[in-house]
PDB file of C-alpha atoms in Angstrom:
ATOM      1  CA  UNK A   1     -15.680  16.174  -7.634  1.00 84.00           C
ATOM      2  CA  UNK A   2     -14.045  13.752 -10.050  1.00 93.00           C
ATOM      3  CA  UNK A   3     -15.443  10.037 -10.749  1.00 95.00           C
ATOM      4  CA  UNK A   4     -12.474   8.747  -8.879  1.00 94.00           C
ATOM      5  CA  UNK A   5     -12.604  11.080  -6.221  1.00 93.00           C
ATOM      6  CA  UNK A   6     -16.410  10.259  -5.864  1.00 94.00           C
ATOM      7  CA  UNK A   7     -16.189   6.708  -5.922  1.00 95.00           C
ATOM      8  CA  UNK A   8     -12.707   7.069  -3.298  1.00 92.00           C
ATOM      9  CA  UNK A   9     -15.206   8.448  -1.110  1.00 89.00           C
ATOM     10  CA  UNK A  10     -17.489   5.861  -0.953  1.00 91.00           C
ATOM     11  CA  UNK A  11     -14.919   3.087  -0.196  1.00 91.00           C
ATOM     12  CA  UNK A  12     -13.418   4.850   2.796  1.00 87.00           C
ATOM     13  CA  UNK A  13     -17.181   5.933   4.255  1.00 83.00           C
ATOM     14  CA  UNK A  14     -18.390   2.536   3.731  1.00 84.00           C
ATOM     15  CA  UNK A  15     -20.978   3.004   0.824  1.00 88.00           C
ATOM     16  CA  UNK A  16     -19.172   0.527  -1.351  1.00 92.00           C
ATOM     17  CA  UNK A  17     -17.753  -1.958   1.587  1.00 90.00           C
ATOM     18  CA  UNK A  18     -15.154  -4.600   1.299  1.00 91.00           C
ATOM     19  CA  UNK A  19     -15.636  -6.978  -1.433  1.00 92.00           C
ATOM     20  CA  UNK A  20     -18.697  -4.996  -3.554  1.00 94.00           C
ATOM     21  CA  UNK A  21     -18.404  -5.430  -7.476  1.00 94.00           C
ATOM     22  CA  UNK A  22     -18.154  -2.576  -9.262  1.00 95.00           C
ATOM     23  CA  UNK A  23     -19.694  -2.991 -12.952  1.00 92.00           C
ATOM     24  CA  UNK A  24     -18.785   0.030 -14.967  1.00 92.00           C
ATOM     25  CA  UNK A  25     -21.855  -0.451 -16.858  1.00 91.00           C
ATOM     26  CA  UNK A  26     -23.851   0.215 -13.417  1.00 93.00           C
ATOM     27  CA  UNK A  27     -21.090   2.505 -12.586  1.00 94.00           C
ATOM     28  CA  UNK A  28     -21.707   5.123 -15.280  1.00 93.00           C
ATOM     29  CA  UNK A  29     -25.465   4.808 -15.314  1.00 94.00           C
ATOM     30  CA  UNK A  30     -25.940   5.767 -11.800  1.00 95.00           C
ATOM     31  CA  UNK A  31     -23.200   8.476 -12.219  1.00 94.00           C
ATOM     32  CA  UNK A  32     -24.892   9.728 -15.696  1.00 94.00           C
ATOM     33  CA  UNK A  33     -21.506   9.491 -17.833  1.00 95.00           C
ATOM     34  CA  UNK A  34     -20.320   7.581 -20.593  1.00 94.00           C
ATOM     35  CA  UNK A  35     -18.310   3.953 -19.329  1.00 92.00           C
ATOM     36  CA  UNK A  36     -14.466   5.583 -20.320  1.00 93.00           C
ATOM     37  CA  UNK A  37     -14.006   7.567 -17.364  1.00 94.00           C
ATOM     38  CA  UNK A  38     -15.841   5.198 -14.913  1.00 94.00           C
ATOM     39  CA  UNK A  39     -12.887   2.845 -16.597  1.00 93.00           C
ATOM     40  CA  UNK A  40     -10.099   5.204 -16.019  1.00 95.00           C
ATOM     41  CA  UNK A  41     -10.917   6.097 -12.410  1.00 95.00           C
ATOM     42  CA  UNK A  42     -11.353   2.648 -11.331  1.00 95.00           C
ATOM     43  CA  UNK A  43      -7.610   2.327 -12.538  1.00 95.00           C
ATOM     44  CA  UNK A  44      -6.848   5.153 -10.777  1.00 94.00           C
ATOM     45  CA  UNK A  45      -8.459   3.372  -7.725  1.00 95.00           C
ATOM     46  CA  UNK A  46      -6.372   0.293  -8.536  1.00 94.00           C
ATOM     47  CA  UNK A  47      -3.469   1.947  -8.532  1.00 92.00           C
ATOM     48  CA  UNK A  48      -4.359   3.201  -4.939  1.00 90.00           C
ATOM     49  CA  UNK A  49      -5.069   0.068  -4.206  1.00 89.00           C
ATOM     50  CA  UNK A  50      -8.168   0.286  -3.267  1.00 93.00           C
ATOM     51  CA  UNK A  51     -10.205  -2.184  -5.732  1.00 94.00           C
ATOM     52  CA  UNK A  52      -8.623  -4.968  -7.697  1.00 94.00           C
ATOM     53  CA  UNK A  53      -9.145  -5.333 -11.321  1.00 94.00           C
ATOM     54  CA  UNK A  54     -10.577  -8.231 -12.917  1.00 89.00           C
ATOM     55  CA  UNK A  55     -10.380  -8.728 -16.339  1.00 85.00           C
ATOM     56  CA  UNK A  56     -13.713  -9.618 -17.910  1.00 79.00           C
ATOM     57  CA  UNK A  57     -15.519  -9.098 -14.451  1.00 78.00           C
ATOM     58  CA  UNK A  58     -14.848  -5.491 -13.624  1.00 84.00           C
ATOM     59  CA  UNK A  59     -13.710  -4.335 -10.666  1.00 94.00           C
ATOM     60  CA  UNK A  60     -13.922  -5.374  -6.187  1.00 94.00           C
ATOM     61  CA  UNK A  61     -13.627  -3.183  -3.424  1.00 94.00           C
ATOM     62  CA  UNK A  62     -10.718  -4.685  -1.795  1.00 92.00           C
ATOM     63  CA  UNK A  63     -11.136  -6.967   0.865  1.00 91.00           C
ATOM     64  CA  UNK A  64      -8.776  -8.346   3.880  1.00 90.00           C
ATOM     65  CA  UNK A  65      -9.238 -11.334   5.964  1.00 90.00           C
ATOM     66  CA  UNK A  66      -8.677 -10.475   9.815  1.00 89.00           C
ATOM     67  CA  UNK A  67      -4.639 -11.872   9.016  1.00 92.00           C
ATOM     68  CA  UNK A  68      -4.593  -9.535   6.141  1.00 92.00           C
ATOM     69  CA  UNK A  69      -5.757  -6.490   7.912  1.00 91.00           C
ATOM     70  CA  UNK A  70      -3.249  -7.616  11.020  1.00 93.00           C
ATOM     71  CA  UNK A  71      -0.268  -7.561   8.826  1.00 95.00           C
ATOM     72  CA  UNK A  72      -1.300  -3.859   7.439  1.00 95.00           C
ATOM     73  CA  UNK A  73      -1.237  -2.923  11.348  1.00 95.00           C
ATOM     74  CA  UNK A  74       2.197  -4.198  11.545  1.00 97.00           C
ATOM     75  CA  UNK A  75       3.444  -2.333   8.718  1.00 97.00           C
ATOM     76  CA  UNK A  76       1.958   1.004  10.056  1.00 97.00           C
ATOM     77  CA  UNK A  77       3.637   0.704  13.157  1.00 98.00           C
ATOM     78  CA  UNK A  78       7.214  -0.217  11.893  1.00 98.00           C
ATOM     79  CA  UNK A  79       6.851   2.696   9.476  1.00 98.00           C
ATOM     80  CA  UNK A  80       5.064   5.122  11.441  1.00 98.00           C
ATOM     81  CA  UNK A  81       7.148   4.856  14.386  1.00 98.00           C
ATOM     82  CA  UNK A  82      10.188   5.175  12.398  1.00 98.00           C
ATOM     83  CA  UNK A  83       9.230   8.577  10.402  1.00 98.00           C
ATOM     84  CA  UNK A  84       8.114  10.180  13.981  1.00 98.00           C
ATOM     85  CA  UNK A  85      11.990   9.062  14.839  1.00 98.00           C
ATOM     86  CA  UNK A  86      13.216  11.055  11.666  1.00 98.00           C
ATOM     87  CA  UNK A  87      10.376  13.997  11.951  1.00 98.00           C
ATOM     88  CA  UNK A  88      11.427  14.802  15.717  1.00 98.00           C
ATOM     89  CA  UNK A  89      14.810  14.563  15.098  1.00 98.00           C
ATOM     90  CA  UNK A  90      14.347  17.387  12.623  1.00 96.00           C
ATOM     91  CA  UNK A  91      11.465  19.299  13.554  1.00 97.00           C
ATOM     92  CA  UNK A  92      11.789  22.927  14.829  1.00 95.00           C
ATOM     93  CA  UNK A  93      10.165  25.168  17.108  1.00 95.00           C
ATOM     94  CA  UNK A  94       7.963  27.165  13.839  1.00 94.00           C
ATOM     95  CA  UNK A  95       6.550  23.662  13.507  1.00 97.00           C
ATOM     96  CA  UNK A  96       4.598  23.298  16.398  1.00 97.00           C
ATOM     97  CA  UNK A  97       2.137  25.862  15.911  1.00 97.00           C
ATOM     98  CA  UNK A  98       0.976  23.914  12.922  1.00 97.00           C
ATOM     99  CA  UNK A  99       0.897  20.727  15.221  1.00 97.00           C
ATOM    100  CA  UNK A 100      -1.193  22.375  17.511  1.00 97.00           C
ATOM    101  CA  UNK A 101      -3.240  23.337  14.392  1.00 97.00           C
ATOM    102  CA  UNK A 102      -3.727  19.724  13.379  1.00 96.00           C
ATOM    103  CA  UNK A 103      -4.666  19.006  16.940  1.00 96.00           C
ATOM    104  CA  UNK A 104      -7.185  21.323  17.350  1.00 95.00           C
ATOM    105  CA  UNK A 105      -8.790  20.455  13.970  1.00 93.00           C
ATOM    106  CA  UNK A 106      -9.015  16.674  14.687  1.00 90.00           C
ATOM    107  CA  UNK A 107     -10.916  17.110  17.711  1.00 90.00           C
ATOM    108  CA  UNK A 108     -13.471  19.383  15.811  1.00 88.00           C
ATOM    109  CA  UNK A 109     -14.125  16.931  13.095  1.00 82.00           C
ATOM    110  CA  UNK A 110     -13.715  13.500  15.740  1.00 76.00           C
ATOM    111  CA  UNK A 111     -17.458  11.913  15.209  1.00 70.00           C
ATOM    112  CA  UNK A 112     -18.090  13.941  12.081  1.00 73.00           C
ATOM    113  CA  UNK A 113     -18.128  12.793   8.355  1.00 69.00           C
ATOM    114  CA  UNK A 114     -14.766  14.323   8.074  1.00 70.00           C
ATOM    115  CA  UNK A 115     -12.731  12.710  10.695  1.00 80.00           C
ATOM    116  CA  UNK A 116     -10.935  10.690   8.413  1.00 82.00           C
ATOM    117  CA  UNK A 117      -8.968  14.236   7.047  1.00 87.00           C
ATOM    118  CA  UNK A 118      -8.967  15.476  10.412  1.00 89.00           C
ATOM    119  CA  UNK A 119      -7.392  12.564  11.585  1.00 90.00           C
ATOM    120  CA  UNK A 120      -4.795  12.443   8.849  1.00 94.00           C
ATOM    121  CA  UNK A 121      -4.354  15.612   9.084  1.00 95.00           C
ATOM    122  CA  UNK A 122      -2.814  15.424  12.432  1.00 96.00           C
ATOM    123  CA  UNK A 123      -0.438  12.186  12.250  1.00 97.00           C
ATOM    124  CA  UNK A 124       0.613  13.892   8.593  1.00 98.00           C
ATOM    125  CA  UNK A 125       1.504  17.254  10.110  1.00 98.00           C
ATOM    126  CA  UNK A 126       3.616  15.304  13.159  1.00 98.00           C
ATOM    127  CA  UNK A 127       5.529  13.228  10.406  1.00 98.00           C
ATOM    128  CA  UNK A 128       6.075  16.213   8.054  1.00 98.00           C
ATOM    129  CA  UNK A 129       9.765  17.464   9.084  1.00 98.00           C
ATOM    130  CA  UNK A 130      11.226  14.071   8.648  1.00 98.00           C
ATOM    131  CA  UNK A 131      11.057  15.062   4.660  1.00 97.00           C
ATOM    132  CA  UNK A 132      10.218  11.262   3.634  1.00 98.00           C
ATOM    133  CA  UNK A 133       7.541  11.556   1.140  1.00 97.00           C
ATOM    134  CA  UNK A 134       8.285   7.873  -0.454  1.00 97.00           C
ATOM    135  CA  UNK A 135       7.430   6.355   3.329  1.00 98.00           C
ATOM    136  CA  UNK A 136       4.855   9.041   4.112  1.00 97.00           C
ATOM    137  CA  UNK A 137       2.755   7.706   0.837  1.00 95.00           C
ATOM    138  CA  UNK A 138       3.416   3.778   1.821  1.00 95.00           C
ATOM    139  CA  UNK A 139       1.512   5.024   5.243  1.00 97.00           C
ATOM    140  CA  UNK A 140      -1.062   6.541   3.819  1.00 94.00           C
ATOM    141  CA  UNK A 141      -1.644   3.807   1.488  1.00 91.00           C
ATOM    142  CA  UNK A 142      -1.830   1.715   4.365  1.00 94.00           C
ATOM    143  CA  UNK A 143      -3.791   3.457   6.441  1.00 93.00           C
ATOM    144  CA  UNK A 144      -6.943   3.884   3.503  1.00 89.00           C
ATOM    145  CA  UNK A 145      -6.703   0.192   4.121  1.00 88.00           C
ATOM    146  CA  UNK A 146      -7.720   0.686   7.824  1.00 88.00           C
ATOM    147  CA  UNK A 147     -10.609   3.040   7.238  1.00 85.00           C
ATOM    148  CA  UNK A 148     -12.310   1.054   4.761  1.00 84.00           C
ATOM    149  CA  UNK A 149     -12.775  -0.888   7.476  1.00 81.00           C
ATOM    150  CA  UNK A 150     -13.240   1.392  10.127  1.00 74.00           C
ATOM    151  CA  UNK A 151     -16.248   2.750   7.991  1.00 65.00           C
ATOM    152  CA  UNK A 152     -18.364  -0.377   8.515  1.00 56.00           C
ATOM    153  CA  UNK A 153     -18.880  -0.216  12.522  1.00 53.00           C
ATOM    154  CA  UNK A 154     -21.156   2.184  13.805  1.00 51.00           C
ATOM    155  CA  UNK A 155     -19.855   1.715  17.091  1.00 49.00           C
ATOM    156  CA  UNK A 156     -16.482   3.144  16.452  1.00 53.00           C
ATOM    157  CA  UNK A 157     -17.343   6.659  17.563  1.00 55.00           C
ATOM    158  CA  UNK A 158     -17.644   4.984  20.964  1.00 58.00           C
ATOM    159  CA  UNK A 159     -13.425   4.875  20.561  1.00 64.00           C
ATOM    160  CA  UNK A 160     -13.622   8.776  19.692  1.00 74.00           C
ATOM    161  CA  UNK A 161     -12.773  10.277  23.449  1.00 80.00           C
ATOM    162  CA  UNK A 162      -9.703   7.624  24.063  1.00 82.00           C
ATOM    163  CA  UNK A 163      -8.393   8.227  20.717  1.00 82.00           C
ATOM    164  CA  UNK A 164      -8.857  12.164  20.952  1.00 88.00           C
ATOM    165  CA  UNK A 165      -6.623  12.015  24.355  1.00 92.00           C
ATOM    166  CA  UNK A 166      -3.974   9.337  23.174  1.00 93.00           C
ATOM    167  CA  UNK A 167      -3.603  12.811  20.499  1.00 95.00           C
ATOM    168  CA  UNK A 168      -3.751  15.063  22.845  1.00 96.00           C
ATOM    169  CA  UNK A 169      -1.019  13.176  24.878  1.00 97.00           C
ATOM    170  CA  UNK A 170       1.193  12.421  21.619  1.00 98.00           C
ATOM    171  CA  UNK A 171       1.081  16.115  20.359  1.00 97.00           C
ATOM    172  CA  UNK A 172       2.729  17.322  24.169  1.00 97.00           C
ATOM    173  CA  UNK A 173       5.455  14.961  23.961  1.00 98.00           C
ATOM    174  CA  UNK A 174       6.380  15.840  20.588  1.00 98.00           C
ATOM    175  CA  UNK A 175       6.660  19.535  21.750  1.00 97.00           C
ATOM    176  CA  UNK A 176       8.463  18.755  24.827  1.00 97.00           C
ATOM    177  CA  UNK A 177      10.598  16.622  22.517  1.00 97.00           C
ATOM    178  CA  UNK A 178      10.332  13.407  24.497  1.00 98.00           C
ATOM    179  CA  UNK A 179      10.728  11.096  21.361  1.00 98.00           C
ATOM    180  CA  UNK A 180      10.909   7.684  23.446  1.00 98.00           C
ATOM    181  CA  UNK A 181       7.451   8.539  24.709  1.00 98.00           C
ATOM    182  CA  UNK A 182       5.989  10.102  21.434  1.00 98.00           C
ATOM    183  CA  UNK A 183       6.781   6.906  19.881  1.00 98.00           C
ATOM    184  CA  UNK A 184       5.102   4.884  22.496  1.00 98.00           C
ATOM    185  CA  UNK A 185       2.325   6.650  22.248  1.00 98.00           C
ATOM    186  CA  UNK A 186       2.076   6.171  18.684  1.00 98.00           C
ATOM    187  CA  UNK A 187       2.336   2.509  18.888  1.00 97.00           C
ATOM    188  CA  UNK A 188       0.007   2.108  21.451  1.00 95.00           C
ATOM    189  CA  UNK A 189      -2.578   4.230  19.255  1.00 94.00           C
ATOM    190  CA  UNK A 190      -1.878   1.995  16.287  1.00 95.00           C
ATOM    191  CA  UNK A 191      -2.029  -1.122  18.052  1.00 94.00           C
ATOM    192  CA  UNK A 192      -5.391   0.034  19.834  1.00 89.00           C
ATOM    193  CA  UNK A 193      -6.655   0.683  16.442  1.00 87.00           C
ATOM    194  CA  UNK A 194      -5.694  -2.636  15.507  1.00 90.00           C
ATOM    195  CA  UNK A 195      -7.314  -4.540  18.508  1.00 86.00           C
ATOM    196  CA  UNK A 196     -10.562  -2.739  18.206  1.00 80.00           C
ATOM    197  CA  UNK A 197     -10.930  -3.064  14.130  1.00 82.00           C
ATOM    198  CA  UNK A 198      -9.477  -6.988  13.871  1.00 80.00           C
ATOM    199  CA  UNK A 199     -11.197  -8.709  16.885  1.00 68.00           C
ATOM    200  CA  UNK A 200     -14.915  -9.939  15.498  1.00 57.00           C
ATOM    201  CA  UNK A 201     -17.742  -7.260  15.729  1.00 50.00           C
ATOM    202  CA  UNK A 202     -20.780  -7.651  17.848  1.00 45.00           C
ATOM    203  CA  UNK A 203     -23.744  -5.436  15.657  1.00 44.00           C
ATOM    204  CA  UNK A 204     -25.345  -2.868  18.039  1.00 39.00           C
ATOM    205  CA  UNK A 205     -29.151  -2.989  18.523  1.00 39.00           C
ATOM    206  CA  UNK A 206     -31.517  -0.023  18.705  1.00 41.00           C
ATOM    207  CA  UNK A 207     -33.771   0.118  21.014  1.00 36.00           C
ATOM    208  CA  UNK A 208     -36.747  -0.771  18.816  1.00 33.00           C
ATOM    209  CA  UNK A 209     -34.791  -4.116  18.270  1.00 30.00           C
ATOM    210  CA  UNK A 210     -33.570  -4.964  21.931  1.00 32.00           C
ATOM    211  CA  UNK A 211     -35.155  -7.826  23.678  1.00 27.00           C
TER     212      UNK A 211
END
């Protein structure tokens, strides 16, 4: 694994949350390398927009306010909604196999470290006919901004079963080609996403901890 995939890693689990400076002096001493790649990777990072460069500071895990993170919701639904448009408009019948692929693998990996590809995985695979690579990277660049987020409440697998179904119900009306209602579906899953990640976050207690 390289230093920027490494270091990707721990801003979309949560390891390096919102806001954390990155010095590349700490950087490469905890990673045992030399402070030139630590540099180039958090410029590869920056580019991804991830962290935000500051010259003669170092580096910060991007943060959004709660108006921020609303307007990136916004922009995922006016561009996601649109490429389903163009993907089912062009998708054929070999295609659905790999849908049902996609499906099946998301729901394995729902709750698991790796939910994040799984979960890609499947919205990916439903926007892949529409042939848009320019808006399919805008989406995903978006949506990193999402699971940074996501990462940092514990309580989020409690979402896992109604976001599992609102799949399970978008994947049959794309493959009984009932695009009005795909589309709804999506939005609703976006916008559910939205409401459950923007509203203010009560922390859960453990037992040892409840009074």
């Amino acid at each position: 694994m390289s230093i920027s995939e490494q270091l990707r890693s721990e801003i979309l689990t949560g390891a390096l949350p919102p806001g954390t400076w990155l010095s590349q002096t700490d950087l490469a001493a905890r990673l045992e390398v030399s402070r030139i790649p630590v540099r180039d990777a958090l410029q590869q990072l920056a580019s991804e927009r991830l962290v935000v460069l500051i010259p003669g500071k170092g580096a910060q895990v991007v943060q959004l306010d709660q108006n921020e993170l609303s307007q990136v919701f916004d922009l995922r639904i006016l561009l996601e909604c649109d490429l389903l448009r163009h993907a089912m408009a062009s998708v054929t019948e070999a295609h659905y196999g790999e849908v049902k692929y996609a499906l099946q693998k998301s729901a394995l990996e729902a709750g698991r470290p790796g939910w994040i590809e799984g979960d890609w995985l499947f919205h990916s695979t439903l926007y892949a006919p529409a042939g848009r690579q320019r808006q399919l990277a805008m989406i995903e660049e978006l949506r990193r901004n999402c699971v940074m987020y996501s990462a940092r409440y514990d309580t989020l697998i409690d979402e896992t079963p109604s976001w599992l179904d609102d799949h399970e119900k978008m994947a049959c009306a794309y493959i009984e080609k009932r695009t009005d209602d795909a589309v709804s579906l999506l939005k609703h899953h976006i916008e559910g996403a939205r409401e459950y990640l923007v509203r203010p976050q009560v922390p859960r207690l453990d037992a040892t901890s409840q009074t």
